[in-house]
Tab-separated table of C-alpha atoms and ligand atoms in Angstrom:
chain	number	residue	atom	x	y	z
A	1	MET	CA	-55.430	169.039	4.886
A	2	ASN	CA	-53.334	172.073	4.691
A	3	LYS	CA	-49.669	171.560	3.382
A	4	VAL	CA	-47.015	171.924	5.936
A	5	ALA	CA	-43.846	173.939	4.994
A	6	LEU	CA	-40.588	174.241	7.041
A	7	ILE	CA	-38.464	177.304	6.540
A	8	THR	CA	-34.783	177.607	7.596
A	9	GLY	CA	-33.731	181.225	7.706
A	10	VAL	CA	-37.241	182.391	8.455
A	11	THR	CA	-35.959	185.520	10.197
A	12	GLY	CA	-34.045	186.595	7.096
A	13	GLN	CA	-35.312	188.787	4.306
A	14	ASP	CA	-36.423	185.864	2.055
A	15	GLY	CA	-37.639	183.889	4.903
A	16	SER	CA	-40.015	186.515	6.089
A	17	TYR	CA	-41.434	187.251	2.795
A	18	LEU	CA	-41.840	183.394	1.907
A	19	ALA	CA	-43.640	182.753	5.294
A	20	GLU	CA	-45.953	185.549	4.445
A	21	PHE	CA	-46.576	184.220	1.007
A	22	LEU	CA	-47.171	180.486	2.193
A	23	LEU	CA	-49.535	181.537	4.932
A	24	LYS	CA	-51.672	183.465	2.404
A	25	LYS	CA	-51.684	180.209	0.376
A	26	GLY	CA	-53.153	178.376	3.408
A	27	TYR	CA	-49.899	176.411	4.356
A	28	GLN	CA	-49.055	175.697	8.045
A	29	VAL	CA	-45.604	177.293	8.123
A	30	HIS	CA	-42.875	176.284	10.629
A	31	GLY	CA	-39.704	178.419	10.801
A	32	VAL	CA	-36.336	177.641	12.338
A	33	LYS	CA	-34.884	180.665	14.151
A	34	ARG	CA	-31.605	180.655	16.041
A	35	ARG	CA	-31.339	181.883	19.636
A	36	SER	CA	-29.808	185.302	19.853
A	37	SER	CA	-29.108	187.679	22.715
A	38	SER	CA	-31.486	190.059	21.477
A	39	PHE	CA	-34.636	189.851	19.270
A	40	ASN	CA	-34.005	188.787	15.784
A	41	THR	CA	-37.683	188.551	14.792
A	42	ASP	CA	-38.394	191.980	13.477
A	43	ARG	CA	-39.153	190.870	10.078
A	44	ILE	CA	-41.851	188.276	11.022
A	45	GLU	CA	-43.461	190.277	13.989
A	46	HIS	CA	-46.520	191.103	11.710
A	47	ILE	CA	-47.271	187.269	11.248
A	48	TYR	CA	-46.043	186.073	14.695
A	49	GLU	CA	-48.753	183.898	16.535
A	50	ASP	CA	-48.624	183.725	20.172
A	51	PRO	CA	-47.829	179.972	21.439
A	52	HIS	CA	-50.870	180.220	23.617
A	53	ILE	CA	-53.182	180.274	20.519
A	54	GLU	CA	-54.810	177.003	20.204
A	55	LYS	CA	-54.621	176.438	16.383
A	56	ARG	CA	-51.705	178.292	15.032
A	57	ASN	CA	-50.510	178.190	11.319
A	58	PHE	CA	-47.176	179.913	12.154
A	59	ILE	CA	-44.932	178.113	14.348
A	60	LEU	CA	-41.241	178.851	15.329
A	61	HIS	CA	-38.639	176.340	16.473
A	62	TYR	CA	-35.304	177.067	17.929
A	63	GLY	CA	-32.442	175.507	15.711
A	64	ASP	CA	-29.160	176.099	14.038
A	65	MET	CA	-27.842	174.886	10.669
A	66	THR	CA	-24.610	173.553	12.528
A	67	ASP	CA	-26.659	171.101	14.724
A	68	SER	CA	-27.711	167.965	12.931
A	69	MET	CA	-29.584	166.425	15.883
A	70	ASN	CA	-31.647	169.709	16.433
A	71	LEU	CA	-32.392	169.801	12.576
A	72	THR	CA	-33.449	166.065	12.457
A	73	LYS	CA	-35.595	166.373	15.494
A	74	ILE	CA	-37.574	169.470	14.009
A	75	ILE	CA	-38.055	167.614	10.683
A	76	LYS	CA	-39.232	164.334	12.572
A	77	ASP	CA	-41.600	166.539	14.532
A	78	VAL	CA	-42.774	168.544	11.613
A	79	GLU	CA	-42.864	166.086	8.902
A	80	PRO	CA	-43.021	168.713	6.270
A	81	ASP	CA	-44.200	168.547	2.804
A	82	GLU	CA	-41.895	171.152	1.741
A	83	ILE	CA	-38.510	172.315	3.037
A	84	TYR	CA	-37.096	175.712	2.108
A	85	ASN	CA	-33.346	175.834	3.003
A	86	LEU	CA	-32.713	179.492	3.253
A	87	ALA	CA	-30.703	179.773	6.273
A	88	ALA	CA	-27.130	180.913	5.565
A	89	MET	CA	-24.275	183.184	6.573
A	90	SER	CA	-25.236	185.101	3.471
A	91	HIS	CA	-22.767	188.162	3.272
A	92	VAL	CA	-20.151	187.641	0.628
A	93	HIS	CA	-17.474	189.897	2.099
A	94	VAL	CA	-17.949	188.663	5.739
A	95	SER	CA	-17.536	185.037	4.389
A	96	PHE	CA	-13.737	185.837	3.995
A	97	ASP	CA	-13.490	186.418	7.764
A	98	VAL	CA	-15.414	183.416	8.766
A	99	PRO	CA	-14.624	180.839	6.026
A	100	GLU	CA	-14.966	177.699	8.256
A	101	TYR	CA	-18.233	178.891	9.910
A	102	VAL	CA	-19.654	179.544	6.354
A	103	ALA	CA	-18.539	175.957	5.167
A	104	ASP	CA	-20.412	174.468	8.298
A	105	THR	CA	-23.554	176.443	7.919
A	106	ASP	CA	-24.054	177.103	4.137
A	107	ALA	CA	-22.330	173.867	2.992
A	108	VAL	CA	-22.725	170.984	5.645
A	109	GLY	CA	-26.020	172.646	6.654
A	110	ALA	CA	-27.508	171.738	3.494
A	111	LEU	CA	-26.219	168.142	3.753
A	112	ARG	CA	-27.672	167.869	7.367
A	113	ILE	CA	-31.212	168.644	5.997
A	114	LEU	CA	-30.972	166.199	3.108
A	115	GLU	CA	-29.639	163.465	5.327
A	116	ALA	CA	-32.345	164.056	7.888
A	117	ILE	CA	-34.888	163.646	5.057
A	118	ARG	CA	-33.210	160.266	4.028
A	119	LEU	CA	-32.796	158.854	7.489
A	120	LEU	CA	-36.306	159.773	8.549
A	121	ASN	CA	-37.697	158.043	5.497
A	122	LEU	CA	-39.305	161.064	4.114
A	123	THR	CA	-37.659	160.814	0.670
A	124	ASP	CA	-41.070	160.294	-1.003
A	125	LYS	CA	-42.974	162.719	1.061
A	126	THR	CA	-40.644	165.820	1.588
A	127	LYS	CA	-39.750	168.263	-1.241
A	128	ILE	CA	-36.647	170.443	-0.652
A	129	TYR	CA	-35.707	173.859	-1.995
A	130	GLN	CA	-31.960	174.752	-1.890
A	131	ALA	CA	-31.213	178.634	-1.893
A	132	SER	CA	-28.389	178.518	-4.427
A	133	THR	CA	-26.997	181.717	-5.986
A	134	SER	CA	-25.582	183.588	-8.920
A	135	GLU	CA	-22.509	184.052	-6.991
A	136	LEU	CA	-21.686	180.374	-8.139
A	137	PHE	CA	-20.899	181.880	-11.433
A	138	GLY	CA	-18.418	184.348	-9.887
A	139	LYS	CA	-15.781	185.286	-12.506
A	140	VAL	CA	-18.270	184.598	-15.268
A	141	GLN	CA	-17.581	182.142	-18.246
A	142	GLU	CA	-20.328	183.578	-20.412
A	143	THR	CA	-22.891	186.252	-20.533
A	144	PRO	CA	-25.788	186.049	-19.701
A	145	GLN	CA	-25.704	183.348	-17.093
A	146	ASN	CA	-28.132	180.335	-17.390
A	147	GLU	CA	-28.425	176.807	-15.797
A	148	LYS	CA	-25.609	175.465	-18.178
A	149	THR	CA	-23.022	178.257	-17.498
A	150	PRO	CA	-19.987	176.756	-15.647
A	151	PHE	CA	-19.427	177.860	-12.124
A	152	ASN	CA	-16.297	179.705	-10.943
A	153	PRO	CA	-16.937	180.724	-7.404
A	154	ARG	CA	-14.881	183.707	-5.903
A	155	SER	CA	-15.244	183.677	-2.145
A	156	PRO	CA	-15.641	181.265	0.734
A	157	TYR	CA	-19.346	181.899	0.568
A	158	ALA	CA	-19.732	180.883	-3.100
A	159	VAL	CA	-17.473	177.770	-2.645
A	160	ALA	CA	-19.769	176.585	0.285
A	161	LYS	CA	-22.875	177.295	-1.931
A	162	MET	CA	-21.320	175.348	-4.615
A	163	TYR	CA	-20.951	172.204	-2.156
A	164	ALA	CA	-24.745	172.852	-1.169
A	165	TYR	CA	-25.789	172.934	-4.898
A	166	TRP	CA	-23.977	169.609	-5.848
A	167	ILE	CA	-25.005	168.061	-2.722
A	168	THR	CA	-28.776	168.741	-3.612
A	169	VAL	CA	-28.210	167.280	-7.230
A	170	ASN	CA	-26.551	164.337	-5.692
A	171	TYR	CA	-29.327	163.451	-3.301
A	172	ARG	CA	-31.862	163.962	-6.145
A	173	GLU	CA	-30.261	161.539	-8.300
A	174	ALA	CA	-28.916	159.042	-5.520
A	175	TYR	CA	-32.041	158.667	-3.511
A	176	ASN	CA	-34.713	160.149	-5.849
A	177	ILE	CA	-35.510	163.063	-3.524
A	178	PHE	CA	-37.516	165.977	-4.900
A	179	ALA	CA	-34.629	168.365	-4.304
A	180	SER	CA	-34.231	171.489	-6.304
A	181	ASN	CA	-31.726	174.483	-6.643
A	182	GLY	CA	-33.039	177.924	-7.302
A	183	ILE	CA	-30.058	179.781	-8.624
A	184	LEU	CA	-31.202	183.141	-7.587
A	185	PHE	CA	-29.725	186.435	-8.812
A	186	ASN	CA	-29.476	189.430	-6.127
A	187	HIS	CA	-32.915	190.319	-4.676
A	188	GLU	CA	-33.529	193.378	-2.524
A	189	SER	CA	-36.477	194.974	-0.504
A	190	PRO	CA	-37.050	197.398	2.279
A	191	VAL	CA	-36.139	194.584	4.591
A	192	ARG	CA	-32.838	193.668	3.035
A	193	GLY	CA	-30.105	193.180	5.456
A	194	GLU	CA	-28.424	196.631	6.150
A	195	THR	CA	-24.852	195.803	5.101
A	196	PHE	CA	-25.836	194.619	1.535
A	197	VAL	CA	-24.868	197.409	-0.877
A	198	THR	CA	-28.562	198.457	-1.979
A	199	ARG	CA	-29.858	198.963	1.588
A	200	LYS	CA	-26.598	200.574	2.700
A	201	ILE	CA	-27.200	203.114	-0.049
A	202	THR	CA	-30.964	203.747	0.664
A	203	ARG	CA	-30.342	204.042	4.389
A	204	ALA	CA	-27.437	206.493	3.915
A	205	ALA	CA	-29.159	208.502	1.204
A	206	SER	CA	-32.197	208.849	3.610
A	207	LYS	CA	-29.886	209.908	6.400
A	208	ILE	CA	-27.840	212.316	4.340
A	209	VAL	CA	-30.786	214.340	3.066
A	210	LEU	CA	-32.349	214.409	6.588
A	211	GLY	CA	-29.083	215.818	7.973
A	212	LEU	CA	-28.411	212.826	9.985
A	213	GLN	CA	-25.203	211.541	8.094
A	214	ASP	CA	-22.544	213.459	6.331
A	215	LYS	CA	-21.267	211.105	3.797
A	216	LEU	CA	-21.416	207.452	2.623
A	217	TYR	CA	-18.262	205.188	2.294
A	218	VAL	CA	-18.515	202.486	-0.312
A	219	GLY	CA	-16.265	199.903	-2.248
A	220	ASN	CA	-16.285	199.039	-5.931
A	221	LEU	CA	-18.718	201.437	-7.698
A	222	ASP	CA	-18.192	199.482	-11.002
A	223	ALA	CA	-19.656	196.111	-9.777
A	224	GLU	CA	-22.753	195.257	-11.657
A	225	ARG	CA	-25.645	193.115	-10.402
A	226	ASP	CA	-28.908	191.899	-11.818
A	227	TRP	CA	-31.258	193.169	-8.963
A	228	GLY	CA	-34.799	191.932	-8.646
A	229	HIS	CA	-37.446	192.195	-5.660
A	230	ALA	CA	-37.534	189.522	-3.054
A	231	LYS	CA	-41.268	189.413	-3.303
A	232	ASP	CA	-40.934	188.067	-6.946
A	233	TYR	CA	-38.234	185.681	-5.999
A	234	VAL	CA	-39.841	183.954	-3.019
A	235	LYS	CA	-42.757	183.244	-5.484
A	236	ALA	CA	-40.322	181.585	-7.697
A	237	MET	CA	-39.066	179.449	-4.991
A	238	TRP	CA	-42.633	178.156	-4.374
A	239	MET	CA	-43.269	177.475	-7.964
A	240	ILE	CA	-40.001	175.604	-8.249
A	241	LEU	CA	-41.317	172.973	-5.642
A	242	GLN	CA	-44.678	172.857	-7.569
A	243	ALA	CA	-42.903	171.841	-10.861
A	244	LYS	CA	-43.620	168.506	-12.259
A	245	LYS	CA	-40.143	167.419	-11.543
A	246	ALA	CA	-37.121	168.375	-9.443
A	247	ASP	CA	-34.541	170.451	-11.368
A	248	ASP	CA	-32.284	173.587	-11.185
A	249	TRP	CA	-33.508	176.925	-12.125
A	250	VAL	CA	-32.077	180.341	-12.823
A	251	VAL	CA	-34.225	183.328	-11.459
A	252	SER	CA	-33.222	186.758	-12.666
A	253	THR	CA	-34.636	189.860	-14.246
A	254	GLY	CA	-32.152	189.939	-17.273
A	255	LYS	CA	-31.012	193.442	-16.561
A	256	SER	CA	-27.715	194.534	-14.792
A	257	THR	CA	-26.957	197.856	-13.129
A	258	SER	CA	-23.799	199.127	-11.491
A	259	VAL	CA	-23.457	200.260	-7.956
A	260	ARG	CA	-22.748	203.817	-9.305
A	261	GLU	CA	-26.007	203.878	-11.189
A	262	PHE	CA	-27.872	202.518	-8.093
A	263	LEU	CA	-26.654	205.387	-5.993
A	264	LYS	CA	-27.736	207.816	-8.556
A	265	LEU	CA	-31.162	206.282	-8.763
A	266	ALA	CA	-31.515	206.317	-4.912
A	267	PHE	CA	-30.747	209.930	-4.536
A	268	SER	CA	-32.895	210.899	-7.419
A	269	CYS	CA	-36.019	209.421	-5.643
A	270	VAL	CA	-35.624	212.254	-3.148
A	271	GLY	CA	-34.907	214.851	-5.667
A	272	VAL	CA	-31.144	214.912	-5.323
A	273	GLU	CA	-28.909	214.598	-8.583
A	274	LEU	CA	-25.414	213.218	-8.016
A	275	SER	CA	-22.535	213.336	-10.456
A	276	PHE	CA	-19.225	211.344	-10.099
A	277	VAL	CA	-15.796	212.923	-10.373
A	278	GLY	CA	-12.189	211.496	-10.144
A	279	LYS	CA	-11.007	207.907	-10.682
A	280	GLY	CA	-10.391	204.737	-8.983
A	281	ILE	CA	-9.955	205.139	-5.179
A	282	ASN	CA	-10.340	208.808	-5.522
A	283	GLU	CA	-13.628	208.724	-7.307
A	284	ARG	CA	-16.344	210.940	-5.386
A	285	GLY	CA	-20.097	211.513	-5.684
A	286	LEU	CA	-21.049	215.127	-5.454
A	287	VAL	CA	-24.561	216.717	-5.200
A	288	VAL	CA	-25.297	218.542	-8.596
A	289	SER	CA	-28.827	219.764	-7.699
A	290	CYS	CA	-31.455	219.435	-5.063
A	291	LYS	CA	-35.045	219.657	-6.202
A	292	ASN	CA	-36.708	219.091	-3.126
A	293	PRO	CA	-37.094	222.139	-0.899
A	294	LYS	CA	-37.521	219.901	2.217
A	295	TYR	CA	-33.856	218.880	1.888
A	296	GLN	CA	-30.987	221.449	2.524
A	297	LEU	CA	-28.047	219.992	0.734
A	298	GLU	CA	-25.222	222.284	-0.662
A	299	ILE	CA	-24.532	222.026	-4.061
A	300	GLY	CA	-21.104	220.399	-4.773
A	301	LYS	CA	-21.376	218.651	-1.298
A	302	GLU	CA	-19.427	215.391	-1.253
A	303	VAL	CA	-21.659	212.581	-0.263
A	304	VAL	CA	-20.149	209.361	-1.745
A	305	VAL	CA	-16.504	208.676	-0.958
A	306	ILE	CA	-14.493	205.163	-1.569
A	307	ASP	CA	-13.044	203.400	1.121
A	308	SER	CA	-10.776	200.422	0.006
A	309	ASN	CA	-11.815	198.427	3.105
A	310	TYR	CA	-14.926	197.627	1.417
A	311	PHE	CA	-13.232	196.048	-1.745
A	312	ARG	CA	-13.256	192.133	-1.521
A	313	PRO	CA	-9.999	189.947	-1.955
A	314	THR	CA	-11.545	188.519	-5.032
A	315	GLU	CA	-14.525	190.294	-6.441
A	316	VAL	CA	-17.517	189.281	-8.752
A	317	ASP	CA	-17.506	192.045	-11.407
A	318	PHE	CA	-20.503	191.700	-13.530
A	319	LEU	CA	-23.586	189.326	-13.164
A	320	ILE	CA	-26.809	189.009	-15.408
A	321	GLY	CA	-28.985	186.176	-15.519
A	322	ASP	CA	-30.842	184.332	-18.367
A	323	SER	CA	-33.943	183.042	-16.852
A	324	SER	CA	-35.688	181.914	-19.919
A	325	LYS	CA	-36.175	178.367	-18.610
A	326	ILE	CA	-38.361	179.438	-15.533
A	327	ARG	CA	-40.237	181.843	-17.564
A	328	LYS	CA	-41.026	179.274	-20.304
A	329	GLU	CA	-41.478	176.168	-18.192
A	330	LEU	CA	-43.067	177.604	-15.016
A	331	ALA	CA	-44.453	180.912	-16.382
A	332	TRP	CA	-42.484	182.910	-13.822
A	333	LYS	CA	-41.794	186.348	-14.448
A	334	PRO	CA	-40.743	189.366	-12.309
A	335	GLU	CA	-43.397	192.027	-11.421
A	336	TYR	CA	-41.018	194.764	-10.045
A	337	THR	CA	-38.706	196.870	-12.101
A	338	LEU	CA	-35.555	198.284	-10.514
A	339	ASP	CA	-37.057	201.768	-10.393
A	340	GLN	CA	-39.948	200.513	-8.302
A	341	ILE	CA	-37.616	198.567	-6.018
A	342	VAL	CA	-35.535	201.635	-5.268
A	343	LYS	CA	-38.568	203.800	-4.812
A	344	GLU	CA	-40.016	201.406	-2.347
A	345	MET	CA	-36.771	201.014	-0.462
A	346	MET	CA	-36.253	204.794	-0.270
A	347	ALA	CA	-39.779	205.546	0.781
A	348	SER	CA	-39.383	203.035	3.436
A	349	ASP	CA	-36.041	204.165	4.883
A	350	ILE	CA	-36.983	207.845	4.678
A	351	LYS	CA	-39.888	206.901	7.089
A	352	LEU	CA	-37.529	204.924	9.271
A	353	MET	CA	-34.977	207.760	9.459
A	354	GLN	CA	-37.604	210.339	10.009
A	355	LYS	CA	-38.625	208.494	13.147
A	356	ASP	CA	-35.010	208.519	14.224
A	357	GLN	CA	-34.850	212.300	13.595
A	358	TYR	CA	-37.783	212.934	15.546
A	359	LEU	CA	-36.318	210.737	18.449
A	360	GLN	CA	-33.064	212.517	18.297
A	361	LYS	CA	-34.875	215.917	18.619
A	362	GLY	CA	-36.351	214.722	21.915
A	363	GLY	CA	-39.474	213.012	20.568
A	364	PHE	CA	-40.663	209.883	22.189
A	365	ASP	CA	-41.558	206.579	20.626
A	366	ILE	CA	-45.102	205.654	21.841
A	367	LYS	CA	-44.144	201.808	21.683
A	368	ASN	CA	-41.106	202.516	24.333
A	369	TYR	CA	-43.477	204.614	26.378
A	370	PHE	CA	-45.857	201.991	27.446
B	1	NAP	P1	-30.517	186.866	5.056
B	1	NAP	O1	-31.446	188.020	5.187
B	1	NAP	O2	-29.145	186.951	5.456
B	1	NAP	O3	-31.036	185.648	6.082
B	1	NAP	C1	-30.298	184.436	6.367
B	1	NAP	C2	-31.089	183.726	7.469
B	1	NAP	O4	-30.314	182.494	7.733
B	1	NAP	C3	-31.550	184.484	8.638
B	1	NAP	O5	-32.804	184.095	9.069
B	1	NAP	C4	-30.375	184.086	9.625
B	1	NAP	O6	-30.678	184.117	11.059
B	1	NAP	C5	-30.250	182.534	9.150
B	1	NAP	N1	-29.054	181.871	9.673
B	1	NAP	C6	-27.755	182.452	9.471
B	1	NAP	N2	-26.944	181.536	9.989
B	1	NAP	C7	-27.775	180.588	10.622
B	1	NAP	C8	-27.385	179.361	11.287
B	1	NAP	N3	-26.049	178.971	11.675
B	1	NAP	N4	-28.322	178.496	11.774
B	1	NAP	C9	-29.653	178.856	11.458
B	1	NAP	N5	-29.993	179.983	10.912
B	1	NAP	C10	-28.936	180.670	10.549
B	1	NAP	O7	-30.441	186.201	3.599
B	1	NAP	P2	-31.538	186.357	2.572
B	1	NAP	O8	-31.150	187.466	1.571
B	1	NAP	O9	-32.927	186.212	3.084
B	1	NAP	O10	-31.315	184.939	1.720
B	1	NAP	C11	-31.717	183.684	1.981
B	1	NAP	C12	-30.966	182.583	1.311
B	1	NAP	O11	-30.832	182.785	-0.063
B	1	NAP	C13	-29.591	182.443	1.832
B	1	NAP	O12	-29.198	181.179	1.850
B	1	NAP	C14	-28.714	183.413	0.853
B	1	NAP	O13	-27.184	182.804	0.769
B	1	NAP	C15	-29.434	182.978	-0.526
B	1	NAP	N6	-29.511	183.915	-1.577
B	1	NAP	C16	-29.751	185.162	-1.406
B	1	NAP	C17	-29.922	185.995	-2.421
B	1	NAP	C18	-30.222	187.564	-2.349
B	1	NAP	O14	-29.941	188.311	-3.163
B	1	NAP	N7	-30.798	187.798	-1.262
B	1	NAP	C19	-29.506	185.589	-3.826
B	1	NAP	C20	-29.172	184.152	-3.915
B	1	NAP	C21	-29.122	183.432	-2.837
B	1	NAP	P3	-30.647	185.683	11.787
B	1	NAP	O15	-31.813	186.468	11.516
B	1	NAP	O16	-30.628	185.027	13.144
B	1	NAP	O17	-29.317	186.111	11.382
B	2	GDD	N1	-21.838	195.059	0.793
B	2	GDD	C1	-21.382	196.130	-0.085
B	2	GDD	N2	-20.898	197.223	0.685
B	2	GDD	N3	-21.012	195.919	-1.270
B	2	GDD	C2	-20.410	196.883	-1.896
B	2	GDD	C3	-19.906	198.140	-1.223
B	2	GDD	C4	-20.305	198.260	0.076
B	2	GDD	O1	-19.981	199.281	0.560
B	2	GDD	N4	-19.510	198.962	-2.181
B	2	GDD	C5	-19.539	198.216	-3.398
B	2	GDD	N5	-20.158	196.954	-3.144
B	2	GDD	C6	-20.286	195.910	-4.225
B	2	GDD	C7	-19.635	194.593	-3.903
B	2	GDD	O2	-18.246	194.628	-4.094
B	2	GDD	C8	-20.464	193.784	-4.792
B	2	GDD	O3	-19.841	193.594	-6.065
B	2	GDD	C9	-21.656	194.420	-5.066
B	2	GDD	O4	-21.732	195.679	-4.482
B	2	GDD	C10	-22.965	193.666	-4.305
B	2	GDD	O5	-22.443	193.539	-3.013
B	2	GDD	P1	-23.701	193.012	-1.901
B	2	GDD	O6	-24.819	193.728	-1.983
B	2	GDD	O7	-22.960	192.856	-0.556
B	2	GDD	O8	-24.179	191.590	-2.584
B	2	GDD	P2	-23.280	190.298	-3.192
B	2	GDD	O9	-23.686	190.471	-4.727
B	2	GDD	O10	-21.991	190.364	-2.797
B	2	GDD	O11	-24.067	189.137	-2.580
B	2	GDD	C11	-25.644	189.143	-2.493
B	2	GDD	O12	-26.155	188.463	-3.685
B	2	GDD	C12	-25.761	187.151	-3.857
B	2	GDD	C13	-26.553	186.611	-5.129
B	2	GDD	O13	-25.762	187.030	-6.254
B	2	GDD	C14	-25.970	188.208	-1.149
B	2	GDD	O14	-27.319	188.365	-1.006
B	2	GDD	C15	-25.539	186.761	-1.393
B	2	GDD	O15	-25.998	186.119	-0.160
B	2	GDD	C16	-26.324	186.325	-2.638
B	2	GDD	O16	-25.802	184.887	-2.859
C-alpha cells in the first residue's frame, strides 16, 4: 500500500515542491487549497491530475485553516499517514496589518489539525510536521541559533508561529502523537512568493536589465538571512517524519548574507556590477559596469532606492542557523549554494520577463490564442 500524505498549503512554494517530492516517492498526495476568485494553482499545474482520471495520486480538497469542521472532515476522509501543516499567512510584514487573521490561521490553525487527529482517534496512525520558523528566534539571544536557543519573536507572525510550535510539543507530550517541528530558516526558489525580498529582487533585476522597470524600492539593506533552497528544505521535512521519534529540528545552511549582498549577486548574474553609496535612508545602488552587451544600462544609473514603507515596526536583523542536529542524526545536508539559488532564480525570472517584454511589444501568447 502506498503511504498517504496530506499537505496544507499545497499551492504555496513549499507545498508544491513537497507534493512533487512525495509523488516521486510513490505517495498518494492530498492537498488542501483554498477557494480564490482566480486560479491559485500555478505552482502545481505540472502535477495536477484531472478528477476524471480513475486512479489518481494527487487529489485536491477545498479547505481553510480557519475552518475546523472542514479540516476535520478532510482528515477523516483521507486518514493520512503523514500531515504536513504548511498553510499559513507567511508574510512577516503583512502580519502587522492582519494580526488577528494570522493568529487564527497560523496559531489556532495548527491546533485545529492536532485536535482533529486526537478526536478522530488517529493518534497512533498519523504523524504531523509543523512548519515552524527561524522567525521564532527574532531578536536573537545567541549566534548561531539551534534547537536550544530561546525564542524572542518580533512580529504577529512569529508570535502566532510560537503558539503553533508549543501546541505541537504539547500534543506530542500529552497524547503521544508523532508531532514534530521543523524550525526552518529562510528558503527560496524560482517559485518563491513575489513579495519576499529575494524574489522581489530577482524579478526587479530582470525587469531593469530588460528595460521594463526603472528602479527597485526596498527596505532594510542591512538585514541578514540564512538563505537555502526550498527543494533541500522539503526533503528535510520528509526526513523529519521518517525519524525514529518525534522531535524538533533546526534546518539551515549555516551561512548568512545581507540583503545588499543578495542584490549585488542577483545583478552580477546578468553581468551588471552594483555599488552602494550614501547612508541609511539615502543609500542607493548604482550601476558600476554592465558587461553584457544585450543589456543597455547607463553607468551610474540609480537602480536601487530605499523606501521606508518597507521597514518593519520591529525587525529581525540577523539570523544564522546551526543545523548540526539534523545533519548528524538524520544525515540531511543542503545541496544548493546561495550562488546556485540566485542563478536559478535569475534565469527563471529573465525568461519570465522576456515573455512579458515580447507580449508588450505586441507578440501573442500561444496559450491565450487557443
Ligand atoms: P507560501 O508560499 O506563502 O504558502 C503558504 C500556503 O498557505 C499557500 O498555499 C496559501 O494558499 C496557504 N494558506 C494561507 N492561508 C491559508 C488559509 N487560511 N487556509 C488554507 N491555506 C492557507 O509559504 P511557503 O514559503 O511555502 O512556506 C510554507 C510554510 O512554512 C508556511 O507555514 C511558512 O510560514 C513556513 N516557513 C516558511 C519559510 C520560508 O522561508 N519559505 C521558513 C520557515 C517557515 P494560497 O496559495 O491560496 O495563498
Ligand atoms: N519582503 C521584503 N521586501 N523584505 C525586505 C525588503 C523588501 O522590500 N527590503 C528589505 N527587506 C528585509 C526584511 O526587512 C527582512 O529583514 C529580510 O529582508 C527578509 O524579508 P522577507 O524576504 O520578507 O522574509 P522574512 O525573513 O521576513 O520571512 C521569511 O522567512 C521566515 C523564516 O525566517 C518568510 O518566508 C517567513 O514565512 C519565514 O518564516
